[in-house]
PDB file of C-alpha atoms and ligand atoms in Angstrom:
ATOM      1  CA  UNK A   1      12.471 -14.243  -9.841  1.00  0.00           C
ATOM      2  CA  UNK A   2      10.456 -13.219  -6.805  1.00  0.00           C
ATOM      3  CA  UNK A   3      10.659 -15.355  -3.548  1.00  0.00           C
ATOM      4  CA  UNK A   4       8.477 -18.369  -3.576  1.00  0.00           C
ATOM      5  CA  UNK A   5       5.979 -19.176  -0.828  1.00  0.00           C
ATOM      6  CA  UNK A   6       5.896 -22.958  -0.117  1.00  0.00           C
ATOM      7  CA  UNK A   7       3.239 -24.975   1.635  1.00  0.00           C
ATOM      8  CA  UNK A   8       4.238 -26.791   4.890  1.00  0.00           C
ATOM      9  CA  UNK A   9       3.140 -30.474   4.906  1.00  0.00           C
ATOM     10  CA  UNK A  10       0.663 -29.701   2.141  1.00  0.00           C
ATOM     11  CA  UNK A  11      -0.825 -26.594   3.699  1.00  0.00           C
ATOM     12  CA  UNK A  12      -0.180 -22.781   3.201  1.00  0.00           C
ATOM     13  CA  UNK A  13       0.198 -20.998   6.428  1.00  0.00           C
ATOM     14  CA  UNK A  14      -1.224 -17.687   7.630  1.00  0.00           C
ATOM     15  CA  UNK A  15       1.648 -15.280   7.387  1.00  0.00           C
ATOM     16  CA  UNK A  16       2.884 -13.760  10.701  1.00  0.00           C
ATOM     17  CA  UNK A  17       2.771  -9.995  10.895  1.00  0.00           C
ATOM     18  CA  UNK A  18       6.271  -8.547  11.157  1.00  0.00           C
ATOM     19  CA  UNK A  19       4.954  -5.852  13.628  1.00  0.00           C
ATOM     20  CA  UNK A  20       2.667  -5.480  16.685  1.00  0.00           C
ATOM     21  CA  UNK A  21      -1.156  -5.434  16.165  1.00  0.00           C
ATOM     22  CA  UNK A  22      -1.250  -1.610  16.973  1.00  0.00           C
ATOM     23  CA  UNK A  23       2.015  -0.747  15.229  1.00  0.00           C
ATOM     24  CA  UNK A  24       0.333   0.935  12.182  1.00  0.00           C
ATOM     25  CA  UNK A  25      -2.025   3.071  14.133  1.00  0.00           C
ATOM     26  CA  UNK A  26      -3.554   5.483  13.444  1.00  0.00           C
ATOM     27  CA  UNK A  27      -3.251   4.781   9.728  1.00  0.00           C
ATOM     28  CA  UNK A  28      -4.565   1.243  10.015  1.00  0.00           C
ATOM     29  CA  UNK A  29      -6.182   0.578  13.435  1.00  0.00           C
ATOM     30  CA  UNK A  30      -5.529  -2.628  15.414  1.00  0.00           C
ATOM     31  CA  UNK A  31      -9.210  -3.527  14.944  1.00  0.00           C
ATOM     32  CA  UNK A  32      -9.037  -3.259  11.060  1.00  0.00           C
ATOM     33  CA  UNK A  33      -5.786  -5.206  11.143  1.00  0.00           C
ATOM     34  CA  UNK A  34      -7.246  -7.963  13.277  1.00  0.00           C
ATOM     35  CA  UNK A  35     -10.130  -8.433  10.912  1.00  0.00           C
ATOM     36  CA  UNK A  36      -8.165  -7.954   7.806  1.00  0.00           C
ATOM     37  CA  UNK A  37      -5.346 -10.444   8.697  1.00  0.00           C
ATOM     38  CA  UNK A  38      -7.017 -12.690  11.333  1.00  0.00           C
ATOM     39  CA  UNK A  39     -10.357 -13.136   9.419  1.00  0.00           C
ATOM     40  CA  UNK A  40     -10.156 -12.226   5.768  1.00  0.00           C
ATOM     41  CA  UNK A  41      -6.643 -13.476   4.986  1.00  0.00           C
ATOM     42  CA  UNK A  42      -7.166 -16.437   7.309  1.00  0.00           C
ATOM     43  CA  UNK A  43     -10.329 -17.469   5.325  1.00  0.00           C
ATOM     44  CA  UNK A  44      -8.396 -17.327   2.030  1.00  0.00           C
ATOM     45  CA  UNK A  45      -5.771 -19.572   3.384  1.00  0.00           C
ATOM     46  CA  UNK A  46      -8.316 -22.050   4.815  1.00  0.00           C
ATOM     47  CA  UNK A  47     -10.242 -22.068   1.512  1.00  0.00           C
ATOM     48  CA  UNK A  48      -7.236 -22.584  -0.549  1.00  0.00           C
ATOM     49  CA  UNK A  49      -5.985 -25.383   1.743  1.00  0.00           C
ATOM     50  CA  UNK A  50      -9.357 -27.082   1.502  1.00  0.00           C
ATOM     51  CA  UNK A  51      -9.169 -26.891  -2.329  1.00  0.00           C
ATOM     52  CA  UNK A  52      -5.714 -28.258  -2.822  1.00  0.00           C
ATOM     53  CA  UNK A  53      -6.185 -31.987  -2.439  1.00  0.00           C
ATOM     54  CA  UNK A  54      -6.792 -33.533  -5.717  1.00  0.00           C
ATOM     55  CA  UNK A  55      -6.115 -30.334  -7.651  1.00  0.00           C
ATOM     56  CA  UNK A  56      -2.883 -31.347  -9.172  1.00  0.00           C
ATOM     57  CA  UNK A  57      -1.263 -28.297  -7.526  1.00  0.00           C
ATOM     58  CA  UNK A  58      -0.486 -29.983  -4.139  1.00  0.00           C
ATOM     59  CA  UNK A  59       3.017 -29.139  -2.906  1.00  0.00           C
ATOM     60  CA  UNK A  60       3.525 -26.314  -5.476  1.00  0.00           C
ATOM     61  CA  UNK A  61       4.648 -22.839  -4.509  1.00  0.00           C
ATOM     62  CA  UNK A  62       1.840 -20.182  -3.999  1.00  0.00           C
ATOM     63  CA  UNK A  63       3.167 -18.312  -6.962  1.00  0.00           C
ATOM     64  CA  UNK A  64       2.756 -21.412  -9.112  1.00  0.00           C
ATOM     65  CA  UNK A  65      -0.795 -21.970  -7.885  1.00  0.00           C
ATOM     66  CA  UNK A  66      -1.636 -18.388  -8.838  1.00  0.00           C
ATOM     67  CA  UNK A  67      -0.226 -18.936 -12.409  1.00  0.00           C
ATOM     68  CA  UNK A  68      -2.024 -22.305 -12.847  1.00  0.00           C
ATOM     69  CA  UNK A  69      -5.259 -22.379 -10.901  1.00  0.00           C
ATOM     70  CA  UNK A  70      -8.642 -21.180 -11.994  1.00  0.00           C
ATOM     71  CA  UNK A  71     -11.963 -20.076 -10.602  1.00  0.00           C
ATOM     72  CA  UNK A  72     -12.307 -20.005  -6.795  1.00  0.00           C
ATOM     73  CA  UNK A  73      -8.995 -21.562  -6.263  1.00  0.00           C
ATOM     74  CA  UNK A  74      -7.262 -18.879  -8.297  1.00  0.00           C
ATOM     75  CA  UNK A  75      -9.148 -16.274  -6.298  1.00  0.00           C
ATOM     76  CA  UNK A  76      -8.123 -17.643  -2.863  1.00  0.00           C
ATOM     77  CA  UNK A  77      -4.559 -18.076  -3.980  1.00  0.00           C
ATOM     78  CA  UNK A  78      -4.352 -14.646  -5.517  1.00  0.00           C
ATOM     79  CA  UNK A  79      -5.750 -12.999  -2.362  1.00  0.00           C
ATOM     80  CA  UNK A  80      -3.131 -14.838  -0.307  1.00  0.00           C
ATOM     81  CA  UNK A  81      -0.269 -13.691  -2.493  1.00  0.00           C
ATOM     82  CA  UNK A  82      -1.676 -10.082  -2.641  1.00  0.00           C
ATOM     83  CA  UNK A  83      -2.185  -9.970   1.044  1.00  0.00           C
ATOM     84  CA  UNK A  84       1.246 -11.391   1.948  1.00  0.00           C
ATOM     85  CA  UNK A  85       2.888  -8.719  -0.140  1.00  0.00           C
ATOM     86  CA  UNK A  86       0.628  -6.062   1.274  1.00  0.00           C
ATOM     87  CA  UNK A  87       1.007  -6.843   5.022  1.00  0.00           C
ATOM     88  CA  UNK A  88       4.746  -7.382   4.791  1.00  0.00           C
ATOM     89  CA  UNK A  89       5.340  -4.011   3.272  1.00  0.00           C
ATOM     90  CA  UNK A  90       4.411  -1.864   6.223  1.00  0.00           C
ATOM     91  CA  UNK A  91       6.004  -0.367   9.341  1.00  0.00           C
ATOM     92  CA  UNK A  92       5.178   2.192  12.037  1.00  0.00           C
ATOM     93  CA  UNK A  93       4.227   5.667  10.712  1.00  0.00           C
ATOM     94  CA  UNK A  94       7.049   7.939   9.742  1.00  0.00           C
ATOM     95  CA  UNK A  95       6.714  11.500   8.526  1.00  0.00           C
ATOM     96  CA  UNK A  96       8.549  12.354   5.154  1.00  0.00           C
ATOM     97  CA  UNK A  97       8.767   8.690   4.423  1.00  0.00           C
ATOM     98  CA  UNK A  98      10.327   8.128   1.012  1.00  0.00           C
ATOM     99  CA  UNK A  99      12.358   5.505  -0.981  1.00  0.00           C
ATOM    100  CA  UNK A 100      16.137   5.864  -1.441  1.00  0.00           C
ATOM    101  CA  UNK A 101      18.869   4.450  -3.631  1.00  0.00           C
ATOM    102  CA  UNK A 102      18.339   2.656  -6.897  1.00  0.00           C
ATOM    103  CA  UNK A 103      14.600   2.302  -6.476  1.00  0.00           C
ATOM    104  CA  UNK A 104      14.201   6.056  -5.753  1.00  0.00           C
ATOM    105  CA  UNK A 105      16.199   6.802  -8.933  1.00  0.00           C
ATOM    106  CA  UNK A 106      14.015   4.339 -11.059  1.00  0.00           C
ATOM    107  CA  UNK A 107      10.913   6.119  -9.608  1.00  0.00           C
ATOM    108  CA  UNK A 108      12.211   9.527 -10.587  1.00  0.00           C
ATOM    109  CA  UNK A 109      13.163   8.330 -14.084  1.00  0.00           C
ATOM    110  CA  UNK A 110       9.803   6.699 -14.740  1.00  0.00           C
ATOM    111  CA  UNK A 111       7.434   9.146 -13.073  1.00  0.00           C
ATOM    112  CA  UNK A 112       9.366  12.453 -12.839  1.00  0.00           C
ATOM    113  CA  UNK A 113       9.465  12.625  -9.100  1.00  0.00           C
ATOM    114  CA  UNK A 114       8.358  10.770  -6.073  1.00  0.00           C
ATOM    115  CA  UNK A 115       5.472  13.231  -5.675  1.00  0.00           C
ATOM    116  CA  UNK A 116       4.349  12.629  -9.194  1.00  0.00           C
ATOM    117  CA  UNK A 117       4.491   8.855  -8.668  1.00  0.00           C
ATOM    118  CA  UNK A 118       2.411   9.059  -5.532  1.00  0.00           C
ATOM    119  CA  UNK A 119      -0.204  11.149  -7.327  1.00  0.00           C
ATOM    120  CA  UNK A 120      -0.392   8.699 -10.269  1.00  0.00           C
ATOM    121  CA  UNK A 121      -0.462   5.570  -7.949  1.00  0.00           C
ATOM    122  CA  UNK A 122      -3.057   6.949  -5.544  1.00  0.00           C
ATOM    123  CA  UNK A 123      -5.136   8.101  -8.536  1.00  0.00           C
ATOM    124  CA  UNK A 124      -5.079   4.545  -9.864  1.00  0.00           C
ATOM    125  CA  UNK A 125      -6.244   3.399  -6.569  1.00  0.00           C
ATOM    126  CA  UNK A 126      -8.981   5.937  -6.184  1.00  0.00           C
ATOM    127  CA  UNK A 127     -10.424   5.305  -9.743  1.00  0.00           C
ATOM    128  CA  UNK A 128     -10.370   1.423  -9.587  1.00  0.00           C
ATOM    129  CA  UNK A 129     -14.034   0.608  -9.727  1.00  0.00           C
ATOM    130  CA  UNK A 130     -15.158  -1.985  -7.191  1.00  0.00           C
ATOM    131  CA  UNK A 131     -12.829  -4.264  -5.346  1.00  0.00           C
ATOM    132  CA  UNK A 132      -9.121  -4.789  -6.375  1.00  0.00           C
ATOM    133  CA  UNK A 133      -5.530  -3.743  -5.923  1.00  0.00           C
ATOM    134  CA  UNK A 134      -3.254  -1.121  -7.266  1.00  0.00           C
ATOM    135  CA  UNK A 135       0.374  -2.185  -7.910  1.00  0.00           C
ATOM    136  CA  UNK A 136       3.872  -0.874  -8.544  1.00  0.00           C
ATOM    137  CA  UNK A 137       5.691  -3.625 -10.493  1.00  0.00           C
ATOM    138  CA  UNK A 138       8.906  -4.118 -12.361  1.00  0.00           C
ATOM    139  CA  UNK A 139       9.219  -5.755 -15.814  1.00  0.00           C
ATOM    140  CA  UNK A 140      12.066  -8.042 -16.837  1.00  0.00           C
ATOM    141  CA  UNK A 141      14.290  -5.010 -17.623  1.00  0.00           C
ATOM    142  CA  UNK A 142      13.657  -3.377 -14.222  1.00  0.00           C
ATOM    143  CA  UNK A 143      11.309  -0.656 -15.747  1.00  0.00           C
ATOM    144  CA  UNK A 144       8.494   0.342 -13.300  1.00  0.00           C
ATOM    145  CA  UNK A 145       4.818   0.425 -14.029  1.00  0.00           C
ATOM    146  CA  UNK A 146       1.615   1.100 -12.071  1.00  0.00           C
ATOM    147  CA  UNK A 147      -1.364  -1.024 -12.731  1.00  0.00           C
ATOM    148  CA  UNK A 148      -4.935  -1.693 -11.470  1.00  0.00           C
ATOM    149  CA  UNK A 149      -5.842  -5.319 -10.890  1.00  0.00           C
ATOM    150  CA  UNK A 150      -9.543  -6.327 -10.316  1.00  0.00           C
ATOM    151  CA  UNK A 151     -10.602  -8.569  -7.501  1.00  0.00           C
ATOM    152  CA  UNK A 152      -7.650 -11.066  -6.625  1.00  0.00           C
ATOM    153  CA  UNK A 153      -5.406 -10.595  -9.695  1.00  0.00           C
ATOM    154  CA  UNK A 154      -1.670 -10.191  -9.327  1.00  0.00           C
ATOM    155  CA  UNK A 155       0.899  -8.714 -11.722  1.00  0.00           C
ATOM    156  CA  UNK A 156       2.769 -12.036 -11.896  1.00  0.00           C
ATOM    157  CA  UNK A 157      -0.031 -13.083 -14.141  1.00  0.00           C
ATOM    158  CA  UNK A 158       1.257 -10.540 -16.632  1.00  0.00           C
ATOM    159  CA  UNK A 159       4.968 -11.565 -16.194  1.00  0.00           C
ATOM    160  CA  UNK A 160       5.612  -8.550 -13.903  1.00  0.00           C
ATOM    161  CA  UNK A 161       7.369  -8.543 -10.465  1.00  0.00           C
ATOM    162  CA  UNK A 162       5.148  -6.901  -7.736  1.00  0.00           C
ATOM    163  CA  UNK A 163       6.885  -4.455  -5.634  1.00  0.00           C
ATOM    164  CA  UNK A 164       4.254  -2.422  -3.700  1.00  0.00           C
ATOM    165  CA  UNK A 165       0.526  -2.643  -3.473  1.00  0.00           C
ATOM    166  CA  UNK A 166      -2.482  -0.947  -1.972  1.00  0.00           C
ATOM    167  CA  UNK A 167      -5.684  -2.904  -1.216  1.00  0.00           C
ATOM    168  CA  UNK A 168      -8.828  -1.134  -2.235  1.00  0.00           C
ATOM    169  CA  UNK A 169     -11.179  -3.740  -1.159  1.00  0.00           C
ATOM    170  CA  UNK A 170     -13.668  -2.039   1.305  1.00  0.00           C
ATOM    171  CA  UNK A 171     -12.587  -4.409   4.093  1.00  0.00           C
ATOM    172  CA  UNK A 172      -9.112  -2.776   4.010  1.00  0.00           C
ATOM    173  CA  UNK A 173     -10.358   0.809   4.872  1.00  0.00           C
ATOM    174  CA  UNK A 174     -14.012   0.906   5.725  1.00  0.00           C
ATOM    175  CA  UNK A 175     -13.808   0.484   9.478  1.00  0.00           C
ATOM    176  CA  UNK A 176     -11.263   3.480   9.686  1.00  0.00           C
ATOM    177  CA  UNK A 177     -12.181   5.619   6.813  1.00  0.00           C
ATOM    178  CA  UNK A 178     -15.713   4.532   5.674  1.00  0.00           C
ATOM    179  CA  UNK A 179     -16.131   5.700   2.150  1.00  0.00           C
ATOM    180  CA  UNK A 180     -13.002   8.007   2.028  1.00  0.00           C
ATOM    181  CA  UNK A 181     -10.793   5.653   0.046  1.00  0.00           C
ATOM    182  CA  UNK A 182      -8.532   8.537  -1.328  1.00  0.00           C
ATOM    183  CA  UNK A 183      -7.864   9.650   2.233  1.00  0.00           C
ATOM    184  CA  UNK A 184      -6.961   6.111   3.306  1.00  0.00           C
ATOM    185  CA  UNK A 185      -4.589   5.718   0.280  1.00  0.00           C
ATOM    186  CA  UNK A 186      -2.970   9.117   1.033  1.00  0.00           C
ATOM    187  CA  UNK A 187      -2.312   8.053   4.554  1.00  0.00           C
ATOM    188  CA  UNK A 188      -0.746   4.763   3.605  1.00  0.00           C
ATOM    189  CA  UNK A 189       2.374   6.462   2.364  1.00  0.00           C
ATOM    190  CA  UNK A 190       3.388   7.015   5.964  1.00  0.00           C
ATOM    191  CA  UNK A 191       3.657   3.396   6.710  1.00  0.00           C
ATOM    192  CA  UNK A 192       5.308   2.016   3.635  1.00  0.00           C
ATOM    193  CA  UNK A 193       8.581   0.265   4.519  1.00  0.00           C
ATOM    194  CA  UNK A 194      10.657   1.286   1.457  1.00  0.00           C
ATOM    195  CA  UNK A 195      13.438  -0.995   2.510  1.00  0.00           C
ATOM    196  CA  UNK A 196      11.115  -3.973   1.884  1.00  0.00           C
ATOM    197  CA  UNK A 197       9.957  -2.499  -1.430  1.00  0.00           C
ATOM    198  CA  UNK A 198      13.588  -1.778  -2.539  1.00  0.00           C
ATOM    199  CA  UNK A 199      14.596  -5.384  -1.609  1.00  0.00           C
ATOM    200  CA  UNK A 200      11.816  -6.762  -3.956  1.00  0.00           C
ATOM    201  CA  UNK A 201      13.141  -4.466  -6.613  1.00  0.00           C
ATOM    202  CA  UNK A 202      16.663  -5.731  -6.100  1.00  0.00           C
ATOM    203  CA  UNK A 203      15.517  -9.396  -6.349  1.00  0.00           C
ATOM    204  CA  UNK A 204      15.684  -9.714 -10.112  1.00  0.00           C
TER     205      UNK A 204
HETATM  206 MN1   MN B   1      -7.735  -7.223   1.735  1.00  0.00          MN
END
């Protein structure tokens, strides 16, 4: 069971970034982060909060809203969940950044090696047509899988536990990388906080 995100007095809150606005530079610029978190994610939060009253989903965890809402409400809730997972998995750039422990072992078992995993994952991100997200998730038995999700979809909608994600909506990379989505995805490996990803894997 992944951690549940609860509303406070009936409203979901814009997550606080666990690092300084310029901490992810030059991979994600402070400017991109300011728009992505402070404008895009904030709009999804405001839109969902406006739609909650009378929906029957008031007071439910964000994950429950994603599993039960439809239409625009599902899109906004999905984008909040996706972005919360996305923004909380980063840290300042580090060369030779790689997972360790049980997660590293699971990656090696499923994909052959960390290098092969990165190739498959980034390939899934590069070939996802239009807007969406690429995910590493765990199934109920702890087996890993990579999936492409369109628009605002999240692996919890398929009974999977999301561990790691890359946002391939243009707003995530266009200011820094323009049309070079694969270059952006390749650079993101330097700022993945594998301790966060491993903790999600251990949650069960
Ligand atoms: Mn985004």
